[in-house]
Amino acid sequence: ARVNIGFFGKQVTGVFVSIAANITITNNFVHDVPRAGIVMNDGFMGGHVVEFNSLIDTVLETSDHGPFNSWGRERYWTELYNHPVANTPAQFPAGPVTEDAQFTSLVRNNNMTLDFHFPSAFGYCIDMDDGTSNFHVYENFVRASTGGVGVK
């Protein structure tokens, strides 16, 4: 049966990973969702494998996101220090993020598309946000009206 997971909530996702290690997300077809198809909520431990997934018609009702979205948010990332005022250096350099993101996570061999349906929207197919660290991203097919891979 087809289920619209965005009927009651707009921050929902097809696959959500948080405070976990060594999770494999493979061979999924996630489509018609209001936000991301796959979300890595934090950089705790790592060692994840995201492969052979198709993420189509995602981010239908929001913006600043992508079919795959990750947030770092390890203990060494903060809004105050890592998002400084434009044209000024960060107050503190990045800390030893591999104390939290100990193992490299892989994002490979996925098919992702991102076509926003309203003019003010923006994002990337692979949106690595808020200090995402220790990822190896390769051999993905991405098609986006705004951007393929974003590290911000």
GROMACS .gro file of N, CA and C in nm:
model
  456
    1ALA      N    1   0.084  -0.119   0.000
    1ALA     CA    2   0.000   0.000   0.000
    1ALA      C    3   0.088   0.124   0.000
    2ARG      N    4   0.045   0.225  -0.070
    2ARG     CA    5   0.118   0.350  -0.077
    2ARG      C    6   0.076   0.437   0.041
    3VAL      N    7   0.174   0.489   0.114
    3VAL     CA    8   0.148   0.571   0.231
    3VAL      C    9   0.215   0.706   0.213
    4ASN      N   10   0.142   0.815   0.236
    4ASN     CA   11   0.199   0.949   0.231
    4ASN      C   12   0.244   0.986   0.371
    5ILE      N   13   0.375   0.972   0.399
    5ILE     CA   14   0.424   0.997   0.534
    5ILE      C   15   0.423   1.145   0.569
    6GLY      N   16   0.400   1.232   0.473
    6GLY     CA   17   0.397   1.375   0.500
    6GLY      C   18   0.259   1.431   0.526
    7PHE      N   19   0.160   1.345   0.538
    7PHE     CA   20   0.024   1.393   0.558
    7PHE      C   21   0.008   1.468   0.691
    8PHE      N   22   0.066   1.415   0.799
    8PHE     CA   23   0.051   1.476   0.931
    8PHE      C   24   0.172   1.557   0.975
    9GLY      N   25   0.286   1.536   0.917
    9GLY     CA   26   0.407   1.608   0.958
    9GLY      C   27   0.491   1.643   0.837
   10LYS      N   28   0.565   1.753   0.847
   10LYS     CA   29   0.648   1.798   0.735
   10LYS      C   30   0.797   1.773   0.757
   11GLN      N   31   0.837   1.734   0.877
   11GLN     CA   32   0.977   1.706   0.907
   11GLN      C   33   1.007   1.556   0.903
   12VAL      N   34   0.917   1.478   0.850
   12VAL     CA   35   0.934   1.333   0.846
   12VAL      C   36   1.029   1.292   0.734
   13THR      N   37   1.081   1.172   0.742
   13THR     CA   38   1.174   1.122   0.642
   13THR      C   39   1.152   0.973   0.620
   14GLY      N   40   1.198   0.924   0.508
   14GLY     CA   41   1.185   0.781   0.480
   14GLY      C   42   1.270   0.695   0.572
   15VAL      N   43   1.395   0.736   0.596
   15VAL     CA   44   1.488   0.664   0.684
   15VAL      C   45   1.555   0.767   0.773
   16PHE      N   46   1.554   0.745   0.904
   16PHE     CA   47   1.612   0.838   1.001
   16PHE      C   48   1.710   0.763   1.089
   17VAL      N   49   1.835   0.812   1.097
   17VAL     CA   50   1.938   0.749   1.179
   17VAL      C   51   1.989   0.851   1.280
   18SER      N   52   1.991   0.813   1.408
   18SER     CA   53   2.039   0.902   1.513
   18SER      C   54   2.104   0.820   1.624
   19ILE      N   55   2.215   0.871   1.674
   19ILE     CA   56   2.291   0.807   1.782
   19ILE      C   57   2.305   0.658   1.755
   20ALA      N   58   2.372   0.626   1.647
   20ALA     CA   59   2.385   0.487   1.604
   20ALA      C   60   2.522   0.466   1.539
   21ALA      N   61   2.560   0.341   1.526
   21ALA     CA   62   2.686   0.306   1.460
   21ALA      C   63   2.663   0.191   1.363
   22ASN      N   64   2.735   0.197   1.251
   22ASN     CA   65   2.740   0.086   1.156
   22ASN      C   66   2.604   0.043   1.103
   23ILE      N   67   2.521   0.139   1.065
   23ILE     CA   68   2.390   0.110   1.007
   23ILE      C   69   2.405   0.102   0.855
   24THR      N   70   2.344   0.001   0.793
   24THR     CA   71   2.343  -0.011   0.648
   24THR      C   72   2.203   0.021   0.596
   25ILE      N   73   2.197   0.116   0.504
   25ILE     CA   74   2.071   0.156   0.440
   25ILE      C   75   2.089   0.126   0.292
   26THR      N   76   2.022   0.023   0.244
   26THR     CA   77   2.047  -0.021   0.108
   26THR      C   78   1.918  -0.064   0.038
   27ASN      N   79   1.914  -0.041  -0.094
   27ASN     CA   80   1.806  -0.088  -0.181
   27ASN      C   81   1.667  -0.039  -0.139
   28ASN      N   82   1.657   0.090  -0.107
   28ASN     CA   83   1.529   0.150  -0.073
   28ASN      C   84   1.483   0.241  -0.187
   29PHE      N   85   1.354   0.254  -0.202
   29PHE     CA   86   1.295   0.349  -0.295
   29PHE      C   87   1.207   0.441  -0.211
   30VAL      N   88   1.255   0.565  -0.191
   30VAL     CA   89   1.182   0.663  -0.112
   30VAL      C   90   1.138   0.774  -0.207
   31HIS      N   91   1.009   0.805  -0.205
   31HIS     CA   92   0.956   0.904  -0.298
   31HIS      C   93   0.838   0.977  -0.236
   32ASP      N   94   0.809   1.093  -0.294
   32ASP     CA   95   0.693   1.173  -0.254
   32ASP      C   96   0.691   1.202  -0.104
   33VAL      N   97   0.799   1.261  -0.054
   33VAL     CA   98   0.807   1.299   0.087
   33VAL      C   99   0.826   1.450   0.099
   34PRO      N  100   0.779   1.511   0.207
   34PRO     CA  101   0.787   1.656   0.221
   34PRO      C  102   0.928   1.707   0.248
   35ARG      N  103   1.016   1.621   0.298
   35ARG     CA  104   1.152   1.663   0.331
   35ARG      C  105   1.248   1.558   0.276
   36ALA      N  106   1.352   1.523   0.347
   36ALA     CA  107   1.455   1.432   0.295
   36ALA      C  108   1.406   1.288   0.286
   37GLY      N  109   1.470   1.212   0.199
   37GLY     CA  110   1.444   1.069   0.190
   37GLY      C  111   1.521   0.992   0.295
   38ILE      N  112   1.647   1.033   0.320
   38ILE     CA  113   1.732   0.972   0.423
   38ILE      C  114   1.796   1.083   0.504
   39VAL      N  115   1.792   1.071   0.636
   39VAL     CA  116   1.854   1.169   0.726
   39VAL      C  117   1.950   1.099   0.822
   40MET      N  118   2.072   1.152   0.827
   40MET     CA  119   2.168   1.117   0.932
   40MET      C  120   2.164   1.233   1.031
   41ASN      N  121   2.102   1.212   1.146
   41ASN     CA  122   2.073   1.321   1.238
   41ASN      C  123   2.195   1.376   1.310
   42ASP      N  124   2.299   1.298   1.322
   42ASP     CA  125   2.418   1.343   1.394
   42ASP      C  126   2.538   1.262   1.346
   43GLY      N  127   2.655   1.299   1.393
   43GLY     CA  128   2.775   1.228   1.352
   43GLY      C  129   2.823   1.126   1.452
   44PHE      N  130   2.738   1.085   1.543
   44PHE     CA  131   2.779   0.992   1.647
   44PHE      C  132   2.829   0.861   1.587
   45MET      N  133   2.947   0.822   1.621
   45MET     CA  134   3.013   0.697   1.582
   45MET      C  135   3.039   0.683   1.432
   46GLY      N  136   2.936   0.684   1.347
   46GLY     CA  137   2.956   0.667   1.204
   46GLY      C  138   2.965   0.521   1.165
   47GLY      N  139   3.037   0.495   1.056
   47GLY     CA  140   3.049   0.359   1.005
   47GLY      C  141   2.928   0.315   0.924
   48HIS      N  142   2.842   0.409   0.885
   48HIS     CA  143   2.721   0.376   0.810
   48HIS      C  144   2.752   0.354   0.663
   49VAL      N  145   2.668   0.276   0.598
   49VAL     CA  146   2.677   0.255   0.453
   49VAL      C  147   2.540   0.286   0.394
   50VAL      N  148   2.536   0.384   0.304
   50VAL     CA  149   2.414   0.423   0.234
   50VAL      C  150   2.440   0.395   0.087
   51GLU      N  151   2.373   0.292   0.032
   51GLU     CA  152   2.403   0.252  -0.105
   51GLU      C  153   2.283   0.192  -0.176
   52PHE      N  154   2.281   0.209  -0.308
   52PHE     CA  155   2.182   0.151  -0.397
   52PHE      C  156   2.038   0.193  -0.362
   53ASN      N  157   2.023   0.318  -0.319
   53ASN     CA  158   1.891   0.373  -0.289
   53ASN      C  159   1.847   0.467  -0.400
   54SER      N  160   1.717   0.475  -0.424
   54SER     CA  161   1.660   0.574  -0.516
   54SER      C  162   1.575   0.670  -0.433
   55LEU      N  163   1.612   0.797  -0.440
   55LEU     CA  164   1.542   0.902  -0.366
   55LEU      C  165   1.487   1.000  -0.468
   56ILE      N  166   1.358   0.992  -0.493
   56ILE     CA  167   1.293   1.066  -0.601
   56ILE      C  168   1.177   1.147  -0.543
   57ASP      N  169   1.155   1.267  -0.596
   57ASP     CA  170   1.045   1.352  -0.550
   57ASP      C  171   1.047   1.370  -0.399
   58THR      N  172   1.159   1.419  -0.350
   58THR     CA  173   1.173   1.450  -0.209
   58THR      C  174   1.176   1.601  -0.192
   59VAL      N  175   1.175   1.647  -0.070
   59VAL     CA  176   1.177   1.790  -0.037
   59VAL      C  177   1.065   1.862  -0.113
   60LEU      N  178   0.947   1.804  -0.110
   60LEU     CA  179   0.834   1.858  -0.184
   60LEU      C  180   0.769   1.978  -0.117
   61GLU      N  181   0.784   1.991   0.016
   61GLU     CA  182   0.712   2.096   0.087
   61GLU      C  183   0.801   2.182   0.175
   62THR      N  184   0.932   2.164   0.166
   62THR     CA  185   1.024   2.243   0.247
   62THR      C  186   1.140   2.290   0.160
   63SER      N  187   1.246   2.336   0.222
   63SER     CA  188   1.361   2.387   0.150
   63SER      C  189   1.486   2.365   0.235
   64ASP      N  190   1.602   2.412   0.186
   64ASP     CA  191   1.729   2.400   0.257
   64ASP      C  192   1.754   2.257   0.302
   65HIS      N  193   1.740   2.166   0.209
   65HIS     CA  194   1.750   2.024   0.240
   65HIS      C  195   1.779   1.950   0.111
   66GLY      N  196   1.790   1.819   0.117
   66GLY     CA  197   1.810   1.740  -0.003
   66GLY      C  198   1.755   1.600   0.016
   67PRO      N  199   1.754   1.519  -0.089
   67PRO     CA  200   1.709   1.380  -0.075
   67PRO      C  201   1.789   1.305   0.032
   68PHE      N  202   1.921   1.332   0.038
   68PHE     CA  203   2.004   1.281   0.148
   68PHE      C  204   2.050   1.402   0.229
   69ASN      N  205   2.026   1.399   0.359
   69ASN     CA  206   2.066   1.510   0.444
   69ASN      C  207   2.138   1.456   0.566
   70SER      N  208   2.250   1.520   0.600
   70SER     CA  209   2.322   1.482   0.722
   70SER      C  210   2.355   1.608   0.801
   71TRP      N  211   2.358   1.590   0.931
   71TRP     CA  212   2.402   1.695   1.022
   71TRP      C  213   2.518   1.639   1.103
   72GLY      N  214   2.620   1.721   1.123
   72GLY     CA  215   2.731   1.678   1.207
   72GLY      C  216   2.692   1.688   1.353
   73ARG      N  217   2.691   1.808   1.404
   73ARG     CA  218   2.647   1.836   1.540
   73ARG      C  219   2.718   1.754   1.647
   74GLU      N  220   2.844   1.720   1.619
   74GLU     CA  221   2.921   1.657   1.725
   74GLU      C  222   2.947   1.761   1.833
   75ARG      N  223   3.009   1.720   1.939
   75ARG     CA  224   3.029   1.813   2.051
   75ARG      C  225   3.119   1.930   2.015
   76TYR      N  226   3.195   1.923   1.905
   76TYR     CA  227   3.285   2.032   1.868
   76TYR      C  228   3.225   2.125   1.764
   77TRP      N  229   3.097   2.109   1.733
   77TRP     CA  230   3.031   2.197   1.639
   77TRP      C  231   2.928   2.278   1.715
   78THR      N  232   2.930   2.409   1.695
   78THR     CA  233   2.828   2.494   1.756
   78THR      C  234   2.789   2.603   1.658
   79GLU      N  235   2.667   2.649   1.668
   79GLU     CA  236   2.618   2.757   1.583
   79GLU      C  237   2.702   2.882   1.603
   80LEU      N  238   2.736   2.912   1.727
   80LEU     CA  239   2.810   3.034   1.759
   80LEU      C  240   2.949   3.034   1.695
   81TYR      N  241   3.018   2.921   1.701
   81TYR     CA  242   3.157   2.920   1.657
   81TYR      C  243   3.178   2.881   1.511
   82ASN      N  244   3.091   2.801   1.456
   82ASN     CA  245   3.115   2.751   1.320
   82ASN      C  246   3.029   2.817   1.214
   83HIS      N  247   2.944   2.909   1.251
   83HIS     CA  248   2.867   2.989   1.155
   83HIS      C  249   2.892   3.136   1.188
   84PRO      N  250   3.016   3.182   1.166
   84PRO     CA  251   3.048   3.321   1.202
   84PRO      C  252   2.984   3.421   1.107
   85VAL      N  253   2.995   3.545   1.141
   85VAL     CA  254   2.949   3.653   1.054
   85VAL      C  255   3.027   3.646   0.923
   86ALA      N  256   2.962   3.679   0.814
   86ALA     CA  257   3.025   3.670   0.682
   86ALA      C  258   3.161   3.740   0.679
   87ASN      N  259   3.255   3.679   0.613
   87ASN     CA  260   3.390   3.732   0.590
   87ASN      C  261   3.473   3.747   0.717
   88THR      N  262   3.436   3.675   0.822
   88THR     CA  263   3.520   3.672   0.943
   88THR      C  264   3.551   3.526   0.974
   89PRO      N  265   3.668   3.498   1.026
   89PRO     CA  266   3.702   3.359   1.054
   89PRO      C  267   3.623   3.305   1.173
   90ALA      N  268   3.607   3.173   1.178
   90ALA     CA  269   3.543   3.110   1.292
   90ALA      C  270   3.623   3.142   1.418
   91GLN      N  271   3.556   3.156   1.529
   91GLN     CA  272   3.624   3.191   1.653
   91GLN      C  273   3.713   3.078   1.703
   92PHE      N  274   3.676   2.956   1.673
   92PHE     CA  275   3.755   2.840   1.711
   92PHE      C  276   3.760   2.745   1.593
   93PRO      N  277   3.873   2.683   1.567
   93PRO     CA  278   3.878   2.585   1.459
   93PRO      C  279   3.799   2.460   1.498
   94ALA      N  280   3.771   2.377   1.399
   94ALA     CA  281   3.702   2.252   1.427
   94ALA      C  282   3.783   2.169   1.526
   95GLY      N  283   3.715   2.107   1.617
   95GLY     CA  284   3.780   2.021   1.716
   95GLY      C  285   3.804   1.882   1.659
   96PRO      N  286   3.846   1.791   1.743
   96PRO     CA  287   3.873   1.654   1.698
   96PRO      C  288   3.743   1.576   1.675
   97VAL      N  289   3.678   1.602   1.561
   97VAL     CA  290   3.546   1.545   1.535
   97VAL      C  291   3.547   1.393   1.532
   98THR      N  292   3.661   1.331   1.502
   98THR     CA  293   3.662   1.184   1.496
   98THR      C  294   3.655   1.121   1.635
   99GLU      N  295   3.654   1.202   1.738
   99GLU     CA  296   3.624   1.145   1.870
   99GLU      C  297   3.478   1.102   1.876
  100ASP      N  298   3.393   1.171   1.802
  100ASP     CA  299   3.251   1.133   1.794
  100ASP      C  300   3.222   1.055   1.667
  101ALA      N  301   3.261   1.107   1.551
  101ALA     CA  302   3.242   1.037   1.423
  101ALA      C  303   3.365   0.948   1.401
  102GLN      N  304   3.372   0.841   1.475
  102GLN     CA  305   3.494   0.758   1.479
  102GLN      C  306   3.518   0.680   1.351
  103PHE      N  307   3.412   0.639   1.284
  103PHE     CA  308   3.425   0.554   1.166
  103PHE      C  309   3.372   0.627   1.044
  104THR      N  310   3.437   0.611   0.930
  104THR     CA  311   3.394   0.676   0.807
  104THR      C  312   3.262   0.617   0.759
  105SER      N  313   3.167   0.704   0.728
  105SER     CA  314   3.040   0.662   0.669
  105SER      C  315   3.049   0.677   0.517
  106LEU      N  316   2.989   0.584   0.445
  106LEU     CA  317   2.994   0.582   0.299
  106LEU      C  318   2.857   0.613   0.241
  107VAL      N  319   2.856   0.700   0.141
  107VAL     CA  320   2.735   0.728   0.062
  107VAL      C  321   2.775   0.703  -0.082
  108ARG      N  322   2.727   0.592  -0.139
  108ARG     CA  323   2.775   0.552  -0.271
  108ARG      C  324   2.666   0.482  -0.351
  109ASN      N  325   2.676   0.495  -0.482
  109ASN     CA  326   2.591   0.422  -0.576
  109ASN      C  327   2.441   0.444  -0.553
  110ASN      N  328   2.404   0.568  -0.523
  110ASN     CA  329   2.264   0.603  -0.505
  110ASN      C  330   2.215   0.686  -0.624
  111ASN      N  331   2.085   0.687  -0.645
  111ASN     CA  332   2.020   0.768  -0.747
  111ASN      C  333   1.933   0.871  -0.676
  112MET      N  334   1.961   1.000  -0.695
  112MET     CA  335   1.888   1.104  -0.625
  112MET      C  336   1.851   1.217  -0.719
  113THR      N  337   1.728   1.264  -0.709
  113THR     CA  338   1.686   1.381  -0.785
  113THR      C  339   1.623   1.482  -0.690
  114LEU      N  340   1.640   1.609  -0.725
  114LEU     CA  341   1.586   1.718  -0.645
  114LEU      C  342   1.535   1.826  -0.739
  115ASP      N  343   1.406   1.839  -0.748
  115ASP     CA  344   1.342   1.942  -0.830
  115ASP      C  345   1.244   2.016  -0.742
  116PHE      N  346   1.280   2.138  -0.704
  116PHE     CA  347   1.191   2.214  -0.618
  116PHE      C  348   1.069   2.262  -0.694
  117HIS      N  349   0.959   2.268  -0.624
  117HIS     CA  350   0.831   2.304  -0.686
  117HIS      C  351   0.786   2.445  -0.651
  118PHE      N  352   0.874   2.523  -0.587
  118PHE     CA  353   0.842   2.663  -0.560
  118PHE      C  354   0.970   2.744  -0.575
  119PRO      N  355   0.962   2.868  -0.624
  119PRO     CA  356   1.081   2.942  -0.669
  119PRO      C  357   1.182   2.980  -0.562
  120SER      N  358   1.143   2.995  -0.437
  120SER     CA  359   1.238   3.040  -0.334
  120SER      C  360   1.316   2.926  -0.271
  121ALA      N  361   1.292   2.803  -0.311
  121ALA     CA  362   1.355   2.687  -0.248
  121ALA      C  363   1.500   2.671  -0.293
  122PHE      N  364   1.580   2.612  -0.207
  122PHE     CA  365   1.718   2.581  -0.241
  122PHE      C  366   1.763   2.458  -0.163
  123GLY      N  367   1.866   2.393  -0.213
  123GLY     CA  368   1.920   2.275  -0.147
  123GLY      C  369   2.012   2.200  -0.239
  124TYR      N  370   2.059   2.085  -0.193
  124TYR     CA  371   2.150   2.000  -0.269
  124TYR      C  372   2.098   1.857  -0.263
  125CYS      N  373   2.129   1.778  -0.365
  125CYS     CA  374   2.090   1.637  -0.362
  125CYS      C  375   2.152   1.568  -0.241
  126ILE      N  376   2.279   1.592  -0.221
  126ILE     CA  377   2.347   1.539  -0.102
  126ILE      C  378   2.384   1.661  -0.019
  127ASP      N  379   2.308   1.683   0.087
  127ASP     CA  380   2.320   1.803   0.170
  127ASP      C  381   2.391   1.766   0.300
  128MET      N  382   2.517   1.802   0.308
  128MET     CA  383   2.599   1.771   0.426
  128MET      C  384   2.611   1.899   0.507
  129ASP      N  385   2.532   1.907   0.611
  129ASP     CA  386   2.509   2.032   0.683
  129ASP      C  387   2.567   2.026   0.825
  130ASP      N  388   2.578   2.142   0.884
  130ASP     CA  389   2.609   2.159   1.027
  130ASP      C  390   2.732   2.078   1.073
  131GLY      N  391   2.838   2.088   0.999
  131GLY     CA  392   2.963   2.024   1.042
  131GLY      C  393   2.972   1.876   1.015
  132THR      N  394   2.898   1.825   0.918
  132THR     CA  395   2.908   1.683   0.883
  132THR      C  396   3.054   1.647   0.858
  133SER      N  397   3.100   1.540   0.922
  133SER     CA  398   3.241   1.501   0.913
  133SER      C  399   3.256   1.350   0.897
  134ASN      N  400   3.366   1.312   0.836
  134ASN     CA  401   3.408   1.173   0.821
  134ASN      C  402   3.312   1.092   0.734
  135PHE      N  403   3.275   1.148   0.620
  135PHE     CA  404   3.195   1.081   0.518
  135PHE      C  405   3.279   1.065   0.393
  136HIS      N  406   3.260   0.956   0.322
  136HIS     CA  407   3.319   0.935   0.190
  136HIS      C  408   3.201   0.921   0.093
  137VAL      N  409   3.187   1.018   0.004
  137VAL     CA  410   3.074   1.024  -0.088
  137VAL      C  411   3.127   1.003  -0.229
  138TYR      N  412   3.079   0.900  -0.298
  138TYR     CA  413   3.130   0.874  -0.433
  138TYR      C  414   3.031   0.789  -0.514
  139GLU      N  415   3.045   0.801  -0.647
  139GLU     CA  416   2.971   0.722  -0.746
  139GLU      C  417   2.820   0.727  -0.726
  140ASN      N  418   2.768   0.845  -0.695
  140ASN     CA  419   2.624   0.866  -0.687
  140ASN      C  420   2.577   0.937  -0.813
  141PHE      N  421   2.456   0.907  -0.857
  141PHE     CA  422   2.396   0.982  -0.967
  141PHE      C  423   2.305   1.085  -0.903
  142VAL      N  424   2.338   1.213  -0.924
  142VAL     CA  425   2.256   1.319  -0.866
  142VAL      C  426   2.211   1.413  -0.977
  143ARG      N  427   2.084   1.451  -0.970
  143ARG     CA  428   2.029   1.547  -1.064
  143ARG      C  429   1.947   1.646  -0.982
  144ALA      N  430   1.990   1.773  -0.989
  144ALA     CA  431   1.925   1.873  -0.907
  144ALA      C  432   1.913   2.004  -0.983
  145SER      N  433   1.804   2.074  -0.957
  145SER     CA  434   1.785   2.206  -1.019
  145SER      C  435   1.867   2.314  -0.949
  146THR      N  436   1.914   2.285  -0.827
  146THR     CA  437   1.990   2.386  -0.753
  146THR      C  438   2.132   2.346  -0.719
  147GLY      N  439   2.163   2.221  -0.697
  147GLY     CA  440   2.299   2.181  -0.664
  147GLY      C  441   2.310   2.032  -0.640
  148GLY      N  442   2.426   1.975  -0.672
  148GLY     CA  443   2.447   1.832  -0.656
  148GLY      C  444   2.488   1.793  -0.515
  149VAL      N  445   2.607   1.840  -0.472
  149VAL     CA  446   2.658   1.806  -0.339
  149VAL      C  447   2.691   1.936  -0.268
  150GLY      N  448   2.641   1.952  -0.147
  150GLY     CA  449   2.667   2.073  -0.069
  150GLY      C  450   2.728   2.038   0.064
  151VAL      N  451   2.837   2.104   0.098
  151VAL     CA  452   2.900   2.090   0.229
  151VAL      C  453   2.893   2.226   0.294
  152LYS      N  454   2.813   2.236   0.400
  152LYS     CA  455   2.796   2.367   0.461
  152LYS      C  456   2.786   2.359   0.611
   0.00000   0.00000   0.00000
